[in-house]
């Protein structure tokens, strides 16, 4: 196995021996935050899921990869985190109402992100809850938008469950299956510590880039006098319940 001398703490044996379940807990929290908290859109969930599945593949010294448990359990826990996150996001929107959208642009919240999510609902209806899982930013704001618009909870929960299974469980297992490709499996076994470094460093860089980008946009809008959403504007951002009953507009011609 190739080791990075300056980062021995990234060695799989070290992670499993000292961190125990913490590595998986961190992954699950990131997945939860990306779908349940309004700051979660800063986190790169898709890449993290695939890498988590890839690192669950058996490697030298560990039958179940860096997490030390069966990949089915890893995928189920990640899928569960995605589902719970979606439920929390819906609850925040349902209880908070339009006031959730009433705030200053900060880099952690953007009116444009809400409008982008609303556009998905306008086009795809309630199925947006499923599709949003695969679209960064939209997957963070979709549960909240559904809650603010009072989408029927039973229907939302069904769509949320399907989306969590396809995205959280599915992408993790996809990453795991990649490990059965001999060149990829050999690469993972030989350079596991460098892959971990890339995953940690890449996540940090992407998060920082998103945050700084949103901060820059927020400052520009504030300078133009557009940096704050008042009560009336927040009310307008709330979706009409009938939106959730529409059939998808798959061809984009405006007809459902």
PDB file of C-alpha atoms in Angstrom:
ATOM      1  CA  UNK A   1       0.000   0.000   0.000  1.00  0.00           C
ATOM      2  CA  UNK A   2       1.271   3.458  -0.882  1.00  0.00           C
ATOM      3  CA  UNK A   3       1.446   5.776   2.126  1.00  0.00           C
ATOM      4  CA  UNK A   4       1.628   9.543   2.224  1.00  0.00           C
ATOM      5  CA  UNK A   5       4.370  10.196   4.772  1.00  0.00           C
ATOM      6  CA  UNK A   6       3.033  13.508   5.984  1.00  0.00           C
ATOM      7  CA  UNK A   7      -0.496  12.218   6.625  1.00  0.00           C
ATOM      8  CA  UNK A   8      -0.212   8.893   8.517  1.00  0.00           C
ATOM      9  CA  UNK A   9      -3.552   9.639  10.219  1.00  0.00           C
ATOM     10  CA  UNK A  10      -5.222   8.948   6.868  1.00  0.00           C
ATOM     11  CA  UNK A  11      -4.051   5.335   6.901  1.00  0.00           C
ATOM     12  CA  UNK A  12      -7.154   3.059   6.848  1.00  0.00           C
ATOM     13  CA  UNK A  13      -5.919   0.990   9.786  1.00  0.00           C
ATOM     14  CA  UNK A  14      -5.448   4.174  11.806  1.00  0.00           C
ATOM     15  CA  UNK A  15      -8.913   5.429  10.919  1.00  0.00           C
ATOM     16  CA  UNK A  16     -10.595   2.128  11.776  1.00  0.00           C
ATOM     17  CA  UNK A  17      -8.561   1.637  14.943  1.00  0.00           C
ATOM     18  CA  UNK A  18      -8.841   5.130  16.404  1.00  0.00           C
ATOM     19  CA  UNK A  19     -11.950   6.690  14.862  1.00  0.00           C
ATOM     20  CA  UNK A  20     -14.157   3.612  14.867  1.00  0.00           C
ATOM     21  CA  UNK A  21     -17.590   4.615  13.512  1.00  0.00           C
ATOM     22  CA  UNK A  22     -16.795   8.332  13.398  1.00  0.00           C
ATOM     23  CA  UNK A  23     -15.841   8.366   9.707  1.00  0.00           C
ATOM     24  CA  UNK A  24     -19.239   7.004   8.711  1.00  0.00           C
ATOM     25  CA  UNK A  25     -20.928   9.338  11.179  1.00  0.00           C
ATOM     26  CA  UNK A  26     -19.297  12.335   9.493  1.00  0.00           C
ATOM     27  CA  UNK A  27     -20.483  11.142   6.076  1.00  0.00           C
ATOM     28  CA  UNK A  28     -24.026  10.617   7.388  1.00  0.00           C
ATOM     29  CA  UNK A  29     -24.070  14.076   8.973  1.00  0.00           C
ATOM     30  CA  UNK A  30     -22.950  15.711   5.723  1.00  0.00           C
ATOM     31  CA  UNK A  31     -25.705  13.879   3.820  1.00  0.00           C
ATOM     32  CA  UNK A  32     -28.228  14.905   6.475  1.00  0.00           C
ATOM     33  CA  UNK A  33     -27.081  18.534   6.412  1.00  0.00           C
ATOM     34  CA  UNK A  34     -27.226  18.754   2.640  1.00  0.00           C
ATOM     35  CA  UNK A  35     -30.892  17.782   2.610  1.00  0.00           C
ATOM     36  CA  UNK A  36     -32.096  18.962   6.013  1.00  0.00           C
ATOM     37  CA  UNK A  37     -30.319  22.243   6.739  1.00  0.00           C
ATOM     38  CA  UNK A  38     -30.320  25.400   4.635  1.00  0.00           C
ATOM     39  CA  UNK A  39     -26.516  25.538   4.756  1.00  0.00           C
ATOM     40  CA  UNK A  40     -26.167  22.046   3.315  1.00  0.00           C
ATOM     41  CA  UNK A  41     -25.921  23.161  -0.322  1.00  0.00           C
ATOM     42  CA  UNK A  42     -22.284  24.041   0.343  1.00  0.00           C
ATOM     43  CA  UNK A  43     -21.450  20.348   0.718  1.00  0.00           C
ATOM     44  CA  UNK A  44     -20.582  18.079  -2.262  1.00  0.00           C
ATOM     45  CA  UNK A  45     -22.874  15.124  -1.574  1.00  0.00           C
ATOM     46  CA  UNK A  46     -22.762  13.195  -4.877  1.00  0.00           C
ATOM     47  CA  UNK A  47     -18.993  12.769  -4.888  1.00  0.00           C
ATOM     48  CA  UNK A  48     -18.972  11.879  -1.211  1.00  0.00           C
ATOM     49  CA  UNK A  49     -21.501   9.072  -1.704  1.00  0.00           C
ATOM     50  CA  UNK A  50     -19.611   7.469  -4.576  1.00  0.00           C
ATOM     51  CA  UNK A  51     -16.316   7.700  -2.674  1.00  0.00           C
ATOM     52  CA  UNK A  52     -17.943   6.222   0.446  1.00  0.00           C
ATOM     53  CA  UNK A  53     -19.109   3.238  -1.575  1.00  0.00           C
ATOM     54  CA  UNK A  54     -15.730   2.874  -3.223  1.00  0.00           C
ATOM     55  CA  UNK A  55     -13.928   2.953   0.126  1.00  0.00           C
ATOM     56  CA  UNK A  56     -16.304   0.284   1.475  1.00  0.00           C
ATOM     57  CA  UNK A  57     -14.778  -2.221  -0.918  1.00  0.00           C
ATOM     58  CA  UNK A  58     -12.498  -4.812   0.746  1.00  0.00           C
ATOM     59  CA  UNK A  59      -8.890  -3.664   0.964  1.00  0.00           C
ATOM     60  CA  UNK A  60      -5.749  -5.114   2.472  1.00  0.00           C
ATOM     61  CA  UNK A  61      -6.202  -5.381   6.221  1.00  0.00           C
ATOM     62  CA  UNK A  62      -9.967  -4.770   6.186  1.00  0.00           C
ATOM     63  CA  UNK A  63     -12.688  -7.082   4.911  1.00  0.00           C
ATOM     64  CA  UNK A  64     -15.224  -4.250   4.808  1.00  0.00           C
ATOM     65  CA  UNK A  65     -13.140  -1.249   3.764  1.00  0.00           C
ATOM     66  CA  UNK A  66     -12.327   1.874   5.757  1.00  0.00           C
ATOM     67  CA  UNK A  67     -15.625   1.958   7.663  1.00  0.00           C
ATOM     68  CA  UNK A  68     -15.140  -1.549   9.010  1.00  0.00           C
ATOM     69  CA  UNK A  69     -18.747  -2.618   8.387  1.00  0.00           C
ATOM     70  CA  UNK A  70     -20.624  -4.250   5.525  1.00  0.00           C
ATOM     71  CA  UNK A  71     -21.329  -1.982   2.559  1.00  0.00           C
ATOM     72  CA  UNK A  72     -25.070  -2.754   2.790  1.00  0.00           C
ATOM     73  CA  UNK A  73     -25.142  -1.234   6.269  1.00  0.00           C
ATOM     74  CA  UNK A  74     -23.086   1.748   5.089  1.00  0.00           C
ATOM     75  CA  UNK A  75     -25.468   2.372   2.176  1.00  0.00           C
ATOM     76  CA  UNK A  76     -28.567   1.905   4.354  1.00  0.00           C
ATOM     77  CA  UNK A  77     -27.284   4.359   6.983  1.00  0.00           C
ATOM     78  CA  UNK A  78     -26.446   6.938   4.324  1.00  0.00           C
ATOM     79  CA  UNK A  79     -29.863   6.459   2.724  1.00  0.00           C
ATOM     80  CA  UNK A  80     -31.509   6.809   6.141  1.00  0.00           C
ATOM     81  CA  UNK A  81     -29.576  10.030   6.767  1.00  0.00           C
ATOM     82  CA  UNK A  82     -30.811  11.404   3.443  1.00  0.00           C
ATOM     83  CA  UNK A  83     -34.402  10.488   4.310  1.00  0.00           C
ATOM     84  CA  UNK A  84     -34.259  12.004   7.816  1.00  0.00           C
ATOM     85  CA  UNK A  85     -32.638  15.134   6.407  1.00  0.00           C
ATOM     86  CA  UNK A  86     -35.472  15.520   3.920  1.00  0.00           C
ATOM     87  CA  UNK A  87     -38.061  15.136   6.671  1.00  0.00           C
ATOM     88  CA  UNK A  88     -36.340  17.746   8.847  1.00  0.00           C
ATOM     89  CA  UNK A  89     -36.151  20.158   5.914  1.00  0.00           C
ATOM     90  CA  UNK A  90     -39.882  19.723   5.267  1.00  0.00           C
ATOM     91  CA  UNK A  91     -40.646  20.270   8.960  1.00  0.00           C
ATOM     92  CA  UNK A  92     -38.588  23.468   9.017  1.00  0.00           C
ATOM     93  CA  UNK A  93     -40.522  24.828   6.051  1.00  0.00           C
ATOM     94  CA  UNK A  94     -43.900  23.625   7.319  1.00  0.00           C
ATOM     95  CA  UNK A  95     -43.466  25.120  10.790  1.00  0.00           C
ATOM     96  CA  UNK A  96     -41.538  28.226   9.767  1.00  0.00           C
ATOM     97  CA  UNK A  97     -43.701  29.111   6.793  1.00  0.00           C
ATOM     98  CA  UNK A  98     -42.733  31.899   4.367  1.00  0.00           C
ATOM     99  CA  UNK A  99     -40.746  33.555   7.184  1.00  0.00           C
ATOM    100  CA  UNK A 100     -38.035  30.966   6.492  1.00  0.00           C
ATOM    101  CA  UNK A 101     -37.316  32.885   3.259  1.00  0.00           C
ATOM    102  CA  UNK A 102     -37.321  36.284   4.967  1.00  0.00           C
ATOM    103  CA  UNK A 103     -33.679  37.133   5.559  1.00  0.00           C
ATOM    104  CA  UNK A 104     -30.638  38.929   4.208  1.00  0.00           C
ATOM    105  CA  UNK A 105     -28.458  37.404   1.520  1.00  0.00           C
ATOM    106  CA  UNK A 106     -25.490  35.955   3.393  1.00  0.00           C
ATOM    107  CA  UNK A 107     -23.717  33.385   1.238  1.00  0.00           C
ATOM    108  CA  UNK A 108     -25.518  30.685   3.208  1.00  0.00           C
ATOM    109  CA  UNK A 109     -28.918  31.683   1.912  1.00  0.00           C
ATOM    110  CA  UNK A 110     -29.925  33.051  -1.458  1.00  0.00           C
ATOM    111  CA  UNK A 111     -33.273  34.103  -2.850  1.00  0.00           C
ATOM    112  CA  UNK A 112     -32.093  32.913  -6.253  1.00  0.00           C
ATOM    113  CA  UNK A 113     -31.566  29.398  -4.877  1.00  0.00           C
ATOM    114  CA  UNK A 114     -35.177  29.359  -3.699  1.00  0.00           C
ATOM    115  CA  UNK A 115     -36.387  30.655  -7.059  1.00  0.00           C
ATOM    116  CA  UNK A 116     -34.367  27.968  -8.842  1.00  0.00           C
ATOM    117  CA  UNK A 117     -35.992  25.320  -6.659  1.00  0.00           C
ATOM    118  CA  UNK A 118     -39.447  26.778  -7.248  1.00  0.00           C
ATOM    119  CA  UNK A 119     -38.811  26.579 -10.999  1.00  0.00           C
ATOM    120  CA  UNK A 120     -38.181  22.839 -10.635  1.00  0.00           C
ATOM    121  CA  UNK A 121     -41.492  22.417  -8.819  1.00  0.00           C
ATOM    122  CA  UNK A 122     -43.285  24.476 -11.465  1.00  0.00           C
ATOM    123  CA  UNK A 123     -41.948  22.182 -14.166  1.00  0.00           C
ATOM    124  CA  UNK A 124     -41.960  18.745 -12.545  1.00  0.00           C
ATOM    125  CA  UNK A 125     -44.577  19.042  -9.800  1.00  0.00           C
ATOM    126  CA  UNK A 126     -44.262  16.858  -6.697  1.00  0.00           C
ATOM    127  CA  UNK A 127     -41.811  14.511  -8.444  1.00  0.00           C
ATOM    128  CA  UNK A 128     -39.284  17.314  -7.960  1.00  0.00           C
ATOM    129  CA  UNK A 129     -38.723  15.903  -4.451  1.00  0.00           C
ATOM    130  CA  UNK A 130     -37.251  12.794  -6.109  1.00  0.00           C
ATOM    131  CA  UNK A 131     -35.407  14.509  -8.957  1.00  0.00           C
ATOM    132  CA  UNK A 132     -33.974  17.179  -6.668  1.00  0.00           C
ATOM    133  CA  UNK A 133     -31.783  14.596  -4.964  1.00  0.00           C
ATOM    134  CA  UNK A 134     -29.547  14.580  -8.015  1.00  0.00           C
ATOM    135  CA  UNK A 135     -29.372  18.377  -8.421  1.00  0.00           C
ATOM    136  CA  UNK A 136     -27.025  20.336  -6.118  1.00  0.00           C
ATOM    137  CA  UNK A 137     -28.623  23.303  -4.294  1.00  0.00           C
ATOM    138  CA  UNK A 138     -32.121  22.200  -5.365  1.00  0.00           C
ATOM    139  CA  UNK A 139     -31.902  19.111  -3.127  1.00  0.00           C
ATOM    140  CA  UNK A 140     -31.222  21.410  -0.167  1.00  0.00           C
ATOM    141  CA  UNK A 141     -34.099  23.823  -0.738  1.00  0.00           C
ATOM    142  CA  UNK A 142     -36.712  21.429  -2.170  1.00  0.00           C
ATOM    143  CA  UNK A 143     -37.752  19.932   1.224  1.00  0.00           C
ATOM    144  CA  UNK A 144     -38.101  23.407   2.733  1.00  0.00           C
ATOM    145  CA  UNK A 145     -40.032  24.735  -0.266  1.00  0.00           C
ATOM    146  CA  UNK A 146     -42.364  21.719  -0.097  1.00  0.00           C
ATOM    147  CA  UNK A 147     -42.946  22.380   3.602  1.00  0.00           C
ATOM    148  CA  UNK A 148     -43.590  26.102   3.145  1.00  0.00           C
ATOM    149  CA  UNK A 149     -46.072  25.336   0.361  1.00  0.00           C
ATOM    150  CA  UNK A 150     -47.770  22.703   2.568  1.00  0.00           C
ATOM    151  CA  UNK A 151     -47.311  19.826   0.171  1.00  0.00           C
ATOM    152  CA  UNK A 152     -49.327  16.889   1.598  1.00  0.00           C
ATOM    153  CA  UNK A 153     -47.014  15.230   4.098  1.00  0.00           C
ATOM    154  CA  UNK A 154     -47.832  11.623   3.164  1.00  0.00           C
ATOM    155  CA  UNK A 155     -47.105  12.247  -0.503  1.00  0.00           C
ATOM    156  CA  UNK A 156     -43.957  14.198   0.319  1.00  0.00           C
ATOM    157  CA  UNK A 157     -42.672  11.430   2.603  1.00  0.00           C
ATOM    158  CA  UNK A 158     -43.231   8.815  -0.110  1.00  0.00           C
ATOM    159  CA  UNK A 159     -41.294  10.870  -2.659  1.00  0.00           C
ATOM    160  CA  UNK A 160     -38.634  11.644  -0.056  1.00  0.00           C
ATOM    161  CA  UNK A 161     -38.200   7.935   0.685  1.00  0.00           C
ATOM    162  CA  UNK A 162     -37.878   7.062  -3.002  1.00  0.00           C
ATOM    163  CA  UNK A 163     -35.374   9.863  -3.544  1.00  0.00           C
ATOM    164  CA  UNK A 164     -33.310   8.845  -0.509  1.00  0.00           C
ATOM    165  CA  UNK A 165     -33.132   5.251  -1.723  1.00  0.00           C
ATOM    166  CA  UNK A 166     -32.187   6.150  -5.301  1.00  0.00           C
ATOM    167  CA  UNK A 167     -29.672   8.829  -4.310  1.00  0.00           C
ATOM    168  CA  UNK A 168     -28.253   7.926  -0.896  1.00  0.00           C
ATOM    169  CA  UNK A 169     -28.369   4.143  -1.114  1.00  0.00           C
ATOM    170  CA  UNK A 170     -28.021   3.944  -4.890  1.00  0.00           C
ATOM    171  CA  UNK A 171     -24.964   6.154  -5.393  1.00  0.00           C
ATOM    172  CA  UNK A 172     -23.176   4.517  -2.461  1.00  0.00           C
ATOM    173  CA  UNK A 173     -23.713   1.060  -3.947  1.00  0.00           C
ATOM    174  CA  UNK A 174     -22.678   2.388  -7.342  1.00  0.00           C
ATOM    175  CA  UNK A 175     -19.382   3.493  -5.836  1.00  0.00           C
ATOM    176  CA  UNK A 176     -18.980   0.075  -4.250  1.00  0.00           C
ATOM    177  CA  UNK A 177     -19.576  -1.718  -7.550  1.00  0.00           C
ATOM    178  CA  UNK A 178     -16.911   0.404  -9.213  1.00  0.00           C
ATOM    179  CA  UNK A 179     -14.440  -1.361  -6.938  1.00  0.00           C
ATOM    180  CA  UNK A 180     -15.076  -4.629  -8.779  1.00  0.00           C
ATOM    181  CA  UNK A 181     -13.389  -3.198 -11.856  1.00  0.00           C
ATOM    182  CA  UNK A 182      -9.860  -4.652 -11.438  1.00  0.00           C
ATOM    183  CA  UNK A 183      -7.848  -1.505 -12.325  1.00  0.00           C
ATOM    184  CA  UNK A 184      -9.989   0.613 -10.014  1.00  0.00           C
ATOM    185  CA  UNK A 185      -9.890  -1.961  -7.204  1.00  0.00           C
ATOM    186  CA  UNK A 186      -6.098  -2.213  -7.457  1.00  0.00           C
ATOM    187  CA  UNK A 187      -5.769   1.562  -7.434  1.00  0.00           C
ATOM    188  CA  UNK A 188      -7.960   1.858  -4.344  1.00  0.00           C
ATOM    189  CA  UNK A 189      -5.998  -0.825  -2.506  1.00  0.00           C
ATOM    190  CA  UNK A 190      -2.650   0.735  -3.381  1.00  0.00           C
ATOM    191  CA  UNK A 191      -3.481   4.408  -2.904  1.00  0.00           C
ATOM    192  CA  UNK A 192      -6.250   4.379  -0.316  1.00  0.00           C
ATOM    193  CA  UNK A 193      -4.622   7.094   1.815  1.00  0.00           C
ATOM    194  CA  UNK A 194      -4.217   9.438  -1.149  1.00  0.00           C
ATOM    195  CA  UNK A 195      -7.848   8.879  -2.113  1.00  0.00           C
ATOM    196  CA  UNK A 196      -8.873   9.812   1.416  1.00  0.00           C
ATOM    197  CA  UNK A 197      -6.712  12.923   1.263  1.00  0.00           C
ATOM    198  CA  UNK A 198      -8.297  13.887  -2.057  1.00  0.00           C
ATOM    199  CA  UNK A 199     -11.765  13.294  -0.614  1.00  0.00           C
ATOM    200  CA  UNK A 200     -11.116  15.400   2.490  1.00  0.00           C
ATOM    201  CA  UNK A 201      -9.222  18.140   0.661  1.00  0.00           C
ATOM    202  CA  UNK A 202     -11.622  18.194  -2.261  1.00  0.00           C
ATOM    203  CA  UNK A 203     -14.634  18.493   0.014  1.00  0.00           C
ATOM    204  CA  UNK A 204     -13.024  21.381   1.881  1.00  0.00           C
ATOM    205  CA  UNK A 205     -12.049  23.205  -1.328  1.00  0.00           C
ATOM    206  CA  UNK A 206     -15.465  22.790  -2.967  1.00  0.00           C
ATOM    207  CA  UNK A 207     -17.192  23.949   0.202  1.00  0.00           C
ATOM    208  CA  UNK A 208     -14.925  26.997   0.454  1.00  0.00           C
ATOM    209  CA  UNK A 209     -15.414  27.832  -3.223  1.00  0.00           C
ATOM    210  CA  UNK A 210     -19.210  27.629  -2.945  1.00  0.00           C
ATOM    211  CA  UNK A 211     -19.221  29.757   0.186  1.00  0.00           C
ATOM    212  CA  UNK A 212     -16.956  32.477  -1.227  1.00  0.00           C
ATOM    213  CA  UNK A 213     -18.915  32.486  -4.489  1.00  0.00           C
ATOM    214  CA  UNK A 214     -22.231  32.919  -2.686  1.00  0.00           C
ATOM    215  CA  UNK A 215     -20.737  35.616  -0.437  1.00  0.00           C
ATOM    216  CA  UNK A 216     -19.517  37.519  -3.495  1.00  0.00           C
ATOM    217  CA  UNK A 217     -22.941  37.353  -5.130  1.00  0.00           C
ATOM    218  CA  UNK A 218     -24.609  38.420  -1.888  1.00  0.00           C
ATOM    219  CA  UNK A 219     -22.347  41.472  -1.567  1.00  0.00           C
ATOM    220  CA  UNK A 220     -23.071  42.503  -5.160  1.00  0.00           C
ATOM    221  CA  UNK A 221     -26.800  42.207  -4.618  1.00  0.00           C
ATOM    222  CA  UNK A 222     -26.574  44.096  -1.324  1.00  0.00           C
ATOM    223  CA  UNK A 223     -24.683  46.911  -3.048  1.00  0.00           C
ATOM    224  CA  UNK A 224     -27.441  47.051  -5.668  1.00  0.00           C
ATOM    225  CA  UNK A 225     -30.089  47.228  -2.944  1.00  0.00           C
ATOM    226  CA  UNK A 226     -31.325  43.685  -3.587  1.00  0.00           C
ATOM    227  CA  UNK A 227     -29.750  41.954  -0.620  1.00  0.00           C
ATOM    228  CA  UNK A 228     -32.772  41.502   1.626  1.00  0.00           C
ATOM    229  CA  UNK A 229     -36.017  39.582   1.349  1.00  0.00           C
ATOM    230  CA  UNK A 230     -38.882  41.284   3.170  1.00  0.00           C
ATOM    231  CA  UNK A 231     -42.111  39.689   4.372  1.00  0.00           C
ATOM    232  CA  UNK A 232     -43.985  40.364   1.126  1.00  0.00           C
ATOM    233  CA  UNK A 233     -41.236  38.875  -1.039  1.00  0.00           C
ATOM    234  CA  UNK A 234     -40.937  35.882   1.269  1.00  0.00           C
ATOM    235  CA  UNK A 235     -44.681  35.288   0.920  1.00  0.00           C
ATOM    236  CA  UNK A 236     -44.339  35.324  -2.871  1.00  0.00           C
ATOM    237  CA  UNK A 237     -41.652  32.653  -2.694  1.00  0.00           C
ATOM    238  CA  UNK A 238     -44.118  30.222  -1.101  1.00  0.00           C
ATOM    239  CA  UNK A 239     -45.452  27.778  -3.686  1.00  0.00           C
ATOM    240  CA  UNK A 240     -49.163  27.357  -4.350  1.00  0.00           C
ATOM    241  CA  UNK A 241     -50.262  23.857  -3.188  1.00  0.00           C
ATOM    242  CA  UNK A 242     -51.667  23.115  -6.652  1.00  0.00           C
ATOM    243  CA  UNK A 243     -48.097  23.082  -7.995  1.00  0.00           C
ATOM    244  CA  UNK A 244     -47.497  19.768  -6.233  1.00  0.00           C
ATOM    245  CA  UNK A 245     -50.397  18.130  -8.092  1.00  0.00           C
ATOM    246  CA  UNK A 246     -49.148  18.947 -11.571  1.00  0.00           C
ATOM    247  CA  UNK A 247     -47.862  16.326 -13.962  1.00  0.00           C
ATOM    248  CA  UNK A 248     -44.254  16.834 -15.073  1.00  0.00           C
ATOM    249  CA  UNK A 249     -43.591  19.111 -18.044  1.00  0.00           C
ATOM    250  CA  UNK A 250     -40.943  16.823 -19.542  1.00  0.00           C
ATOM    251  CA  UNK A 251     -40.524  18.641 -22.855  1.00  0.00           C
ATOM    252  CA  UNK A 252     -40.376  22.101 -21.289  1.00  0.00           C
ATOM    253  CA  UNK A 253     -43.115  23.582 -23.462  1.00  0.00           C
ATOM    254  CA  UNK A 254     -45.047  24.894 -20.454  1.00  0.00           C
ATOM    255  CA  UNK A 255     -47.807  22.316 -20.830  1.00  0.00           C
ATOM    256  CA  UNK A 256     -48.294  19.632 -18.172  1.00  0.00           C
TER     257      UNK A 256
END
